[in-house]
Coordinates of C-alpha atoms and ligand atoms in Angstrom, one line a residue:
X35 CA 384.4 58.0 -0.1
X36 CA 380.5 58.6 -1.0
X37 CA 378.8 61.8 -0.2
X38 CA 375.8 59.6 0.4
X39 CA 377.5 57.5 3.3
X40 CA 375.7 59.2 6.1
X41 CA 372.0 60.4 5.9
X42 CA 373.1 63.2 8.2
X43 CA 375.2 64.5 5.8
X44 CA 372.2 63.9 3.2
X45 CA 370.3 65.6 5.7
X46 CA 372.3 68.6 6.0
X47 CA 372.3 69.1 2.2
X48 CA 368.7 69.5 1.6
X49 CA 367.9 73.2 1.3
X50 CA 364.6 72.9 3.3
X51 CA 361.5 74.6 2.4
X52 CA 363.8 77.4 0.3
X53 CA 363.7 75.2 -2.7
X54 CA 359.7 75.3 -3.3
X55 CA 359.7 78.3 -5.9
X56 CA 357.0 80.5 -5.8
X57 CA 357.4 81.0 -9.2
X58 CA 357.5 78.1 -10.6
X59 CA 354.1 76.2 -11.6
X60 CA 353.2 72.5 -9.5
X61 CA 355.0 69.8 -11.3
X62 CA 352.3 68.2 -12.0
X63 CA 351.1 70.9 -14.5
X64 CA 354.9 71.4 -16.0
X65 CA 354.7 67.3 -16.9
X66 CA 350.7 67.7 -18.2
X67 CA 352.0 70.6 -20.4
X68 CA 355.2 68.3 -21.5
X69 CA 353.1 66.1 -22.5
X70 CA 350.2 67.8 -24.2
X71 CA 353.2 69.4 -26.4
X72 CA 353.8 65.9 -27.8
X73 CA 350.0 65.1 -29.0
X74 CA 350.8 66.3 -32.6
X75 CA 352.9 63.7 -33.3
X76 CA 351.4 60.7 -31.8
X77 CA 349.2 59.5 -35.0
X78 CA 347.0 56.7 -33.9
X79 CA 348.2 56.9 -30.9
X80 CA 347.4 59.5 -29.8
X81 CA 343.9 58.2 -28.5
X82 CA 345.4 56.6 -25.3
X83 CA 347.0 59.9 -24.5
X84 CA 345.1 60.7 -21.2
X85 CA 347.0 56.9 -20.3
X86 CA 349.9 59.6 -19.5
X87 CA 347.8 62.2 -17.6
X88 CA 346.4 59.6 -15.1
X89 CA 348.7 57.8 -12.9
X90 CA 348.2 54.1 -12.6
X91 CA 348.7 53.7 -9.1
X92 CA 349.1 56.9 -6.3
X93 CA 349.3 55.0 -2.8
X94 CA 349.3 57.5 0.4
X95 CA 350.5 55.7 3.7
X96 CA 350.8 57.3 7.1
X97 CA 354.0 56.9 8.6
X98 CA 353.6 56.7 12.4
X99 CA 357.2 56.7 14.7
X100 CA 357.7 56.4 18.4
X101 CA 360.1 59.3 18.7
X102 CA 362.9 59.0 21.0
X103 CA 361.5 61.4 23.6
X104 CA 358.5 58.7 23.5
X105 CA 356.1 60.8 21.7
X106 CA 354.3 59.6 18.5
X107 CA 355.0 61.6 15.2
X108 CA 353.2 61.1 11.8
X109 CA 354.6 61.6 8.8
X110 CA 352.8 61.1 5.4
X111 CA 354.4 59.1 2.4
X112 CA 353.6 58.1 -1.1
X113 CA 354.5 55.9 -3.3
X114 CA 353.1 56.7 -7.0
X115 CA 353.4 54.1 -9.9
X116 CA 352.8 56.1 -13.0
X117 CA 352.7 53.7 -16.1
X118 CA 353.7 49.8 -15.7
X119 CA 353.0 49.3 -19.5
X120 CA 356.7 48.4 -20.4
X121 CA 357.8 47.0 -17.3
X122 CA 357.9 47.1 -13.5
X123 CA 358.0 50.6 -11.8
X124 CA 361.4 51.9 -11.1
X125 CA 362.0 55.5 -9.5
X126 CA 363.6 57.2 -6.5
X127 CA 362.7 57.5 -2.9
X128 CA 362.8 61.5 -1.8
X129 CA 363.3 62.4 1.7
X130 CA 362.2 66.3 2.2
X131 CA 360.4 68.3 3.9
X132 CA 358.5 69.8 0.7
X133 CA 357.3 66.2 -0.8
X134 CA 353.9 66.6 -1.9
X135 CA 351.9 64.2 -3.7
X136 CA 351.7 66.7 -6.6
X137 CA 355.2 66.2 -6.9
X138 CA 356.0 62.6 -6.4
X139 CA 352.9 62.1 -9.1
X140 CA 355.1 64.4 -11.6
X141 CA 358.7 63.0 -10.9
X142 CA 357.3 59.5 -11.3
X143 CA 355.8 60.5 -14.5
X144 CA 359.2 61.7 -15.3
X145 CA 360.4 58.3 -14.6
X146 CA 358.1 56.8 -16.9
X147 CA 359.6 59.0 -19.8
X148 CA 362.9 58.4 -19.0
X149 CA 362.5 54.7 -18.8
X150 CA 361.2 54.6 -22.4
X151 CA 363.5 57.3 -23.6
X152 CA 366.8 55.0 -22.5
X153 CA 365.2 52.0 -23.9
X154 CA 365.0 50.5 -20.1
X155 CA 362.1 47.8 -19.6
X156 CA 360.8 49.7 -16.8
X157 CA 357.4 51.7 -16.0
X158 CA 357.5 54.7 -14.0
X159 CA 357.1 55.6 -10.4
X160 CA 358.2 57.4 -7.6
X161 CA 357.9 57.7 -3.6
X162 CA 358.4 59.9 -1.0
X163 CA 358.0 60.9 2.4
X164 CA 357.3 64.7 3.7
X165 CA 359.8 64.7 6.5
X166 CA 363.3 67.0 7.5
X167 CA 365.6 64.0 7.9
X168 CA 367.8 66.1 9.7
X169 CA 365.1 66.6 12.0
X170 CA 365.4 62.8 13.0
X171 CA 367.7 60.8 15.5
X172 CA 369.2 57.8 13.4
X173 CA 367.2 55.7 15.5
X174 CA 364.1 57.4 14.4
X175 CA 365.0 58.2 10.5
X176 CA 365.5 53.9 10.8
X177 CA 362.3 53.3 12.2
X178 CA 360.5 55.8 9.6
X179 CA 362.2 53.9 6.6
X180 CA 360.9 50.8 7.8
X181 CA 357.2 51.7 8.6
X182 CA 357.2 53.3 5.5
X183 CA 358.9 50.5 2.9
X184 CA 355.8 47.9 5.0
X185 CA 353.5 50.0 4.2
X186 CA 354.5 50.5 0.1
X187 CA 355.3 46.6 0.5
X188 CA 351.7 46.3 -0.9
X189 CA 352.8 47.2 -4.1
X190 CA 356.6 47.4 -4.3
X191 CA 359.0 44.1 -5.2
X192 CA 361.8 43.6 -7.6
X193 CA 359.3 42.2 -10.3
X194 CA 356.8 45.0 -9.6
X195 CA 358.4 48.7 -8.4
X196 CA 361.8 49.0 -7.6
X197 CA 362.6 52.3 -5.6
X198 CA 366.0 53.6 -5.8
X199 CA 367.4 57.0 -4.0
X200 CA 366.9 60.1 -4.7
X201 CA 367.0 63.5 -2.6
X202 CA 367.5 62.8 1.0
X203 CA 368.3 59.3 0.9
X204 CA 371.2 56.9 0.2
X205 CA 372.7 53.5 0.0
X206 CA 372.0 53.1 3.7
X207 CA 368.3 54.0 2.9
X208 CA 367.9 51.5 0.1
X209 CA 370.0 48.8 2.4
X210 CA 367.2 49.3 5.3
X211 CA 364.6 49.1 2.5
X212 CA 365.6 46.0 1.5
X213 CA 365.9 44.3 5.0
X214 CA 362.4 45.5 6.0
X215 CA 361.4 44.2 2.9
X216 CA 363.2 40.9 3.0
X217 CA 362.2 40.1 6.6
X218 CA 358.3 41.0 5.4
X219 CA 358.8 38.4 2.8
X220 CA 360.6 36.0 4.6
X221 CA 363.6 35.7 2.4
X222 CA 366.5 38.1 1.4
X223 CA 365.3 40.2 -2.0
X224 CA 368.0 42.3 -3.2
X225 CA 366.6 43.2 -6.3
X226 CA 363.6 44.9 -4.4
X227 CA 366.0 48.5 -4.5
X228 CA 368.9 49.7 -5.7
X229 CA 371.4 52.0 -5.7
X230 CA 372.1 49.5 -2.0
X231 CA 375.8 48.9 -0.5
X232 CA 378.3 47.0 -2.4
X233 CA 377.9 44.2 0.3
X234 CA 374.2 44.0 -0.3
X235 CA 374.0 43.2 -3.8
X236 CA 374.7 47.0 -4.9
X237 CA 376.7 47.9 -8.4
X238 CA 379.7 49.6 -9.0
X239 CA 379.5 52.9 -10.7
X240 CA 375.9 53.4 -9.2
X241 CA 377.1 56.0 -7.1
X242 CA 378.6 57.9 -10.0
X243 CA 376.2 57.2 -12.8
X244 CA 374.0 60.4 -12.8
X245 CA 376.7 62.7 -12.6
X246 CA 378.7 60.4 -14.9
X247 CA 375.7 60.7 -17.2
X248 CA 375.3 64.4 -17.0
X249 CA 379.0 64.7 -18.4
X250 CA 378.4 62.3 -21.5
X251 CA 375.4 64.0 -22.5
X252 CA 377.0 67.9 -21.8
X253 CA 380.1 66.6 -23.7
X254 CA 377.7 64.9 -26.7
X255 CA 376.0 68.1 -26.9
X256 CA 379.2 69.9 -27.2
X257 CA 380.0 68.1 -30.5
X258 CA 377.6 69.0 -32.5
X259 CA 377.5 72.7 -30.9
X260 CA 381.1 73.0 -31.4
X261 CA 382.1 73.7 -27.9
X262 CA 385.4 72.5 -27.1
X263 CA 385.4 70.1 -23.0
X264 CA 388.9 71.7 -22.6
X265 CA 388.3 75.1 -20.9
X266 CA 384.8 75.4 -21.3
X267 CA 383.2 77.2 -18.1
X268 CA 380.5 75.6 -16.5
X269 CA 378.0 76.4 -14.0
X270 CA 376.4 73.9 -11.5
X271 CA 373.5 74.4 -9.0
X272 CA 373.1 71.5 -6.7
X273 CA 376.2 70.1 -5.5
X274 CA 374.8 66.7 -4.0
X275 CA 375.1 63.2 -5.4
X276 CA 374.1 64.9 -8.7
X277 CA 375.9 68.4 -9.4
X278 CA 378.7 67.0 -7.4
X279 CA 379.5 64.3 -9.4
X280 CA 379.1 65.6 -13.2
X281 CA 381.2 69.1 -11.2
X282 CA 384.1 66.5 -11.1
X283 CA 383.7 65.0 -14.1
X284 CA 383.7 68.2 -16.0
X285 CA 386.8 69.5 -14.5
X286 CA 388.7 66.4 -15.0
X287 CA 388.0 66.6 -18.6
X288 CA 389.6 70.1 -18.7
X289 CA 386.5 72.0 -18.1
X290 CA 386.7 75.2 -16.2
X291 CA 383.8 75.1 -13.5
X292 CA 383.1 78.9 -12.6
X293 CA 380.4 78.5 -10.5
X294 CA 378.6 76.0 -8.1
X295 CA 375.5 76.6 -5.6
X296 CA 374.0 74.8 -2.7
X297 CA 371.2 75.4 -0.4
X298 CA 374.2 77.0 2.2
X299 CA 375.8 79.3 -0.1
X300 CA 376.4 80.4 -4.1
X301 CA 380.4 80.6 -4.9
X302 CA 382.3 81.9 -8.1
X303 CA 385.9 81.6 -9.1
X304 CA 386.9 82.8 -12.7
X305 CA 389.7 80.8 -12.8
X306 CA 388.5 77.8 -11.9
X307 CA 386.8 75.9 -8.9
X308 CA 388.8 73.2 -7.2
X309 CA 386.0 70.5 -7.0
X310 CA 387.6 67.8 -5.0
X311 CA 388.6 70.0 -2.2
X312 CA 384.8 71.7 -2.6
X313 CA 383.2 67.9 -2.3
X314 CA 385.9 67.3 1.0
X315 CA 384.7 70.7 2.3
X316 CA 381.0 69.4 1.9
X317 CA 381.8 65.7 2.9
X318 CA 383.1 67.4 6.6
X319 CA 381.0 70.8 6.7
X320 CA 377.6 69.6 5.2
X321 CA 377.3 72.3 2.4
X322 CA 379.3 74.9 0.6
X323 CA 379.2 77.5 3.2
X324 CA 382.6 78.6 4.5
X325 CA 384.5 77.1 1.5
X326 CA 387.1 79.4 0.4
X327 CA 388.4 78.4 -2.7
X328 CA 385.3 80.7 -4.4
X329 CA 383.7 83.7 -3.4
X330 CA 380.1 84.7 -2.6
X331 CA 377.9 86.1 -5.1
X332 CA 374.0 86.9 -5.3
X333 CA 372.2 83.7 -6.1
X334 CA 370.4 85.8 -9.4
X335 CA 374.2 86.6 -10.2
X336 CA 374.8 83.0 -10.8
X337 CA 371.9 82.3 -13.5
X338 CA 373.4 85.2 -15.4
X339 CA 377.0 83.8 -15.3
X340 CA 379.0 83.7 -18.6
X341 CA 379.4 80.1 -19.6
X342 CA 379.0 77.2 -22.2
X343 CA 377.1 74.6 -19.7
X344 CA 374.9 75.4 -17.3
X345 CA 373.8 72.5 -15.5
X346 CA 370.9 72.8 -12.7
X347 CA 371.5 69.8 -10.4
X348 CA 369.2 70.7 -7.7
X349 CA 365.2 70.9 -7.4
X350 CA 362.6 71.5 -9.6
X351 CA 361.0 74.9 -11.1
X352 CA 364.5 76.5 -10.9
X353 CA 364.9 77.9 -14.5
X354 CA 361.8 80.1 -15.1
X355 CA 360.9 82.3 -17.9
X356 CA 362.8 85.6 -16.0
X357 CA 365.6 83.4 -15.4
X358 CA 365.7 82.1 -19.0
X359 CA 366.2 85.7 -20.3
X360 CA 368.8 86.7 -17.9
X361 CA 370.8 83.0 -18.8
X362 CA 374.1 83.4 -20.8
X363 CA 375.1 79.7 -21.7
X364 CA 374.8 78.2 -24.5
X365 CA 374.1 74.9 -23.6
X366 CA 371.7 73.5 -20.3
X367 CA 371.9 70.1 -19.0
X368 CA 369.2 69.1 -16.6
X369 CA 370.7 67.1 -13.8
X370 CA 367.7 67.9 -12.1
X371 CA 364.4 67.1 -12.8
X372 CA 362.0 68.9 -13.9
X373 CA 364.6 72.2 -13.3
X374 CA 362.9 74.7 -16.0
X375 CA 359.5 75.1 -16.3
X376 CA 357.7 74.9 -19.8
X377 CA 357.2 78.5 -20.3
X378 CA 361.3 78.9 -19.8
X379 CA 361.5 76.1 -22.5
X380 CA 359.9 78.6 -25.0
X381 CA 362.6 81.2 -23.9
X382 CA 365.2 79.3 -24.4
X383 CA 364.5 78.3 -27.3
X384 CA 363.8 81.5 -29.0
X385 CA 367.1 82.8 -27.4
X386 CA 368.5 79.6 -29.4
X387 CA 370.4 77.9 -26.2
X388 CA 370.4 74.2 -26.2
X389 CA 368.6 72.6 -23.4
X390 CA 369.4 68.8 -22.8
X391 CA 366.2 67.5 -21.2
X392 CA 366.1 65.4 -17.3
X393 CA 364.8 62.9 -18.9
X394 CA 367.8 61.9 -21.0
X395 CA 370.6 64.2 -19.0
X396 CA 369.9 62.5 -15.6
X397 CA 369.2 58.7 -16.4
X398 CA 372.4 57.6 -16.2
X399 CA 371.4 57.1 -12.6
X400 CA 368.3 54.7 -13.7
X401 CA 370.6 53.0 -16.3
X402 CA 373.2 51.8 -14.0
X403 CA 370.1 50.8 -11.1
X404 CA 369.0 48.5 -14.3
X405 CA 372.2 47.2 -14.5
X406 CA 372.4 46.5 -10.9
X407 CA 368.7 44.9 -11.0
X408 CA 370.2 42.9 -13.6
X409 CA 373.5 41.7 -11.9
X410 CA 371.0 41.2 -8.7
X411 CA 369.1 38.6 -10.6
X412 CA 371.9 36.9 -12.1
X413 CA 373.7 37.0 -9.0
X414 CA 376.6 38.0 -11.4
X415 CA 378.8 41.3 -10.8
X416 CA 380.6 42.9 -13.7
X417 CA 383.4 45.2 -13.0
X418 CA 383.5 48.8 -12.8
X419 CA 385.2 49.3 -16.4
X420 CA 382.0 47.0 -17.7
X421 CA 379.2 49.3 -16.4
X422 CA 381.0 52.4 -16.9
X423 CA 381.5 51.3 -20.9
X424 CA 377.8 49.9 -21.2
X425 CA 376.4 52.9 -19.5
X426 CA 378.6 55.2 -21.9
X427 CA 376.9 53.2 -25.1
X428 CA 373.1 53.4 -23.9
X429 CA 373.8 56.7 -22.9
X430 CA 375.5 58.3 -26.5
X431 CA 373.0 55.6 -28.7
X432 CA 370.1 57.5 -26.8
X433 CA 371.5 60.9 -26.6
X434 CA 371.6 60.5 -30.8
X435 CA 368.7 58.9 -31.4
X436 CA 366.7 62.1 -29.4
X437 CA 369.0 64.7 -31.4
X438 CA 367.9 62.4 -34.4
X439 CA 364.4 63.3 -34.0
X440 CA 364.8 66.9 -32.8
X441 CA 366.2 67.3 -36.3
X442 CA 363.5 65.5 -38.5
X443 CA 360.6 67.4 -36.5
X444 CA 362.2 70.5 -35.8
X445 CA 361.4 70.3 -32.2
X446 CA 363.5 70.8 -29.0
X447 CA 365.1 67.7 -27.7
X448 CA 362.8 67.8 -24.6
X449 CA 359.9 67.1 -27.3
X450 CA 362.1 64.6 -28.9
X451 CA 362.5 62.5 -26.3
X452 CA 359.1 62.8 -24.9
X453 CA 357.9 62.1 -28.6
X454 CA 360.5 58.4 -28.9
X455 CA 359.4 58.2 -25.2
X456 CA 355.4 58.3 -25.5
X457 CA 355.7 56.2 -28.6
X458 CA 357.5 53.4 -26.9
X459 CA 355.0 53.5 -23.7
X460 CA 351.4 54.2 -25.8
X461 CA 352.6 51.2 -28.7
X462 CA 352.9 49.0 -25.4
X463 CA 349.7 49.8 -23.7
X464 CA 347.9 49.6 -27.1
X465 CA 349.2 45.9 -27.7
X466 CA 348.7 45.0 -24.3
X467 CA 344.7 45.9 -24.9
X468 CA 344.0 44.6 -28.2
X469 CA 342.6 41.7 -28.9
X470 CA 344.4 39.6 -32.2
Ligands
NAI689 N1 370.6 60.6 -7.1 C1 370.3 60.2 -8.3 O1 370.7 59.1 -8.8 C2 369.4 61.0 -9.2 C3 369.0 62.3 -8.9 N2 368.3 63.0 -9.8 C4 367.8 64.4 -9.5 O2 368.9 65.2 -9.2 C5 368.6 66.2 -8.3 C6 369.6 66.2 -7.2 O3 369.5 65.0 -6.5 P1 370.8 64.5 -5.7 O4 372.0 65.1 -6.1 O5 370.6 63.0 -5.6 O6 370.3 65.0 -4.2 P2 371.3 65.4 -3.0 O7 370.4 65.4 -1.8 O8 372.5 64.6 -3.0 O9 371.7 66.9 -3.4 C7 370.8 68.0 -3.6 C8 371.6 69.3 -3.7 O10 370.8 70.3 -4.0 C9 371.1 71.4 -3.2 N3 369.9 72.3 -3.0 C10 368.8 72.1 -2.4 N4 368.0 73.2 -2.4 C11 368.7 74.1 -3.1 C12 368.5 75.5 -3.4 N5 367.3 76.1 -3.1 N6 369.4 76.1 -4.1 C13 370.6 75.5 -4.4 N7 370.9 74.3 -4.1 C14 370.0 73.6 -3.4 C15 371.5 70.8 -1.9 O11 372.2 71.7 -1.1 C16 372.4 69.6 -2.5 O12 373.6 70.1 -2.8 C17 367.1 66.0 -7.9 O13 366.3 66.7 -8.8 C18 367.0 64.5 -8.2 O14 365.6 64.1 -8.4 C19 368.0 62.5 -11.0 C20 368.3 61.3 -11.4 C21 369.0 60.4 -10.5
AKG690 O1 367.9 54.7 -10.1 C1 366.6 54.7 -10.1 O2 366.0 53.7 -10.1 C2 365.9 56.0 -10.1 C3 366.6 57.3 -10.1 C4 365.7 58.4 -10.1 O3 364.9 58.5 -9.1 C5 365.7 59.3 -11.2 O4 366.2 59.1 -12.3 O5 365.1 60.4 -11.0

């Protein structure tokens, strides 16, 4: 059954204030930076840059809850739509006690890119709300979801921003989202969110899709580095939805994973971690700690593991330039996003390791919400084989195209995609503002 059944055990898994890394820049200057590195290759374009560097919409709502003890706690929440050029904004809904508005504005610009990467018709956006869930009653975490998702309902709406989950939430989240919403409205929207319950209008293979996405692009990257799946070692940090997930994936495909980190403990095994019983140990315990099919090691051990993937699956700012010196892996696939910081892009490239960007590792989680938006709509429900086979082509059709133009420019598939990306979201905003 899902990891993400129970907020409490979402709750549990959220490495508290430990993942802000001191020394790591704000998100919001890592994306600036990823996107001034594209300006070179945007011709005429290029004069609606600063579209990119100014988000649309940035909405901050105050999030007042009678607790159960009857006091009144505030919490503050945002919701951030980045770029509608090419579509409604779509993006996750984050659950932590770190959120900032500095970094909802950055992952919601990373939704923006990711959107256009894929190919999706979506704009870019993100929300969040500073809070420990595990902090909250589930009285209280329910009446906190609801203020909140009234007071984005000025701008949210499943043909204007659809939120989805992301760290700290789950299908339970995104099922009170869409009743709050619906009752607001008058009438049931299930296309308002996704990533919802089966029951509610949710799609199959949802659940799975990051980590399922993770795994395509590791294993397309693979080709053309000429790393064979069977026995390859691989090391994941994060084991949530995300590093869970593509941890599974991997193994079942014959890969060896050697290492795996959460915000409770950092395990090795040489010979091979046995992820299902890890992800039952989770599903009961509520992180890694105490597992005993791996040992303990020193969390700066584990960037320096031997291995062919390295996939960070947890927060952002985790790979920085002293951690990119110290990696030995060949290739890294960003579950994450925003995981390395643009100054550890440089060493990683000059140390000539392969890094497979968020914005095209991860969106196999935004892919499958598309589908499900779709399906919503239609009020027609393909089966698990379907999404899982459509996800598979958008995924390998968008993983080439990137590696396509990493080739013709020389540049790091990061650039690539931000370059097809940026392309895709400026040739929009230009047509939309010219006159015939
Ligand atoms: N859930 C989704 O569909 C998508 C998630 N992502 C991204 O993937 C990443 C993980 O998200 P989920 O797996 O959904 O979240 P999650 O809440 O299910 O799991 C997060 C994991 O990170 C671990 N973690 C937290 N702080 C840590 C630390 N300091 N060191 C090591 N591990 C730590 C937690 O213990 C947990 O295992 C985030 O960056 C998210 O934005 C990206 C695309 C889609
Ligand atoms: O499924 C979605 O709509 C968004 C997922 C997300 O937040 C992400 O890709 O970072």
């Amino acid at each position: 059954m899902s990891m993400h059944d129970d907020n409490s055990g979402a709750s549990a898994r959220l490495g508290g204030l430990s993942y802000l890394n001191p020394a790591a820049p704000e998100p919001w200057a890592s994306f600036i930076e990823q996107i001034e590195r594209v300006r070179p290759y945007l011709g005429p374009l290029e004069r609606w840059i600063e579209t990119l560097k100014h988000p649309k919409r940035t909405l901050i709502v105050d999030v007042p809850i009678e607790r159960d003890d009857g006091t009144i706690a505030h919490f503050e929440g945002y919701r951030v739509q980045h770029n509608l050029s090419r579509g409604p904004g779509k993006g996750g809904i984050r659950f932590h006690p770190a959120v900032t508005l500095n970094e909802v504005m950055a992952l919601a610009g990373w939704m923006t890119v990711k959107n256009a990467a894929i190919g999706l018709p979506f704009g870019g956006a993100k929300g969040g709300i500073r809070v420990d869930p595990s902090s909250l009653s589930k009285g209280e975490l329910q009446r906190m979801t609801r203020r909140y998702t009234s007071e984005i309902g000025l701008i949210i709406g499943p043909d204007r921003d659809i939120p989805a989950p992301d760290v700290g939430t789950n299908a339970k989240t995104m099922a009170v989202m869409m009743d709050t919403f619906s009752m607001n409205r008058g009438g049931t929207a299930t296309g308002v969110v996704t990533g919802k319950p089966i029951a509610l209008g949710g799609s199959l293979g949802r659940q799975e899709a990051t980590g399922r996405g993770v795994y395509l692009c590791a294993r397309e990257a693979g080709k053309h580095q000429h790393i064979p799946m069977e026995g390859a070692r691989v090391v994941v940090q994060g084991f949530g939805n995300v590093g869970g997930i593509a941890a599974r994936l991997f193994r079942a495909a014959g890969a060896r994973v050697i290492a795996i980190a959460d915000h409770t403990a950092t395990l090795a095994n040489e010979a091979g971690i046995d992820i299902p019983a890890a992800q039952a140990w989770v599903a009961e315990h509520g992180g890694l700690a105490g597992f005993n099919g791996a040992a303990p090691i020193d969390i700066e051990d584990f960037w320096q593991l031997e291995c062919e993937y390295l996939v960070p699956a947890a927060l952002e700012g985790q790979i920085t330039p002293e951690r990119a010196n110290r990696v030995r892996t060949r290739v890294v696939v960003e579950g994450a996003n925003g995981p390395t910081t643009p100054a550890a892009d440089d060493v990683l490239r000059d140390r000539g390791v392969l890094v497979v960007p968020d914005v095209l590792a991860n969106a196999g989680g935004v892919t499958v919400s598309y589908f499900e938006w779709v399906q919503d709509f239609s009020s027609f429900f393909w089966t698990e084989d379907e999404i899982n086979a459509r996800l598979e082509r958008i995924m390998v059709s968008a993983y080439d195209a990137i590696w396509q133009v990493a080739q013709e420019k020389q540049v790091p598939l990061r650039t690539a995609a931000f370059i097809i990306a940026c392309h895709r979201v400026l040739e929009a905003r230009a047509e939309r503002g010219l006159y015939p």
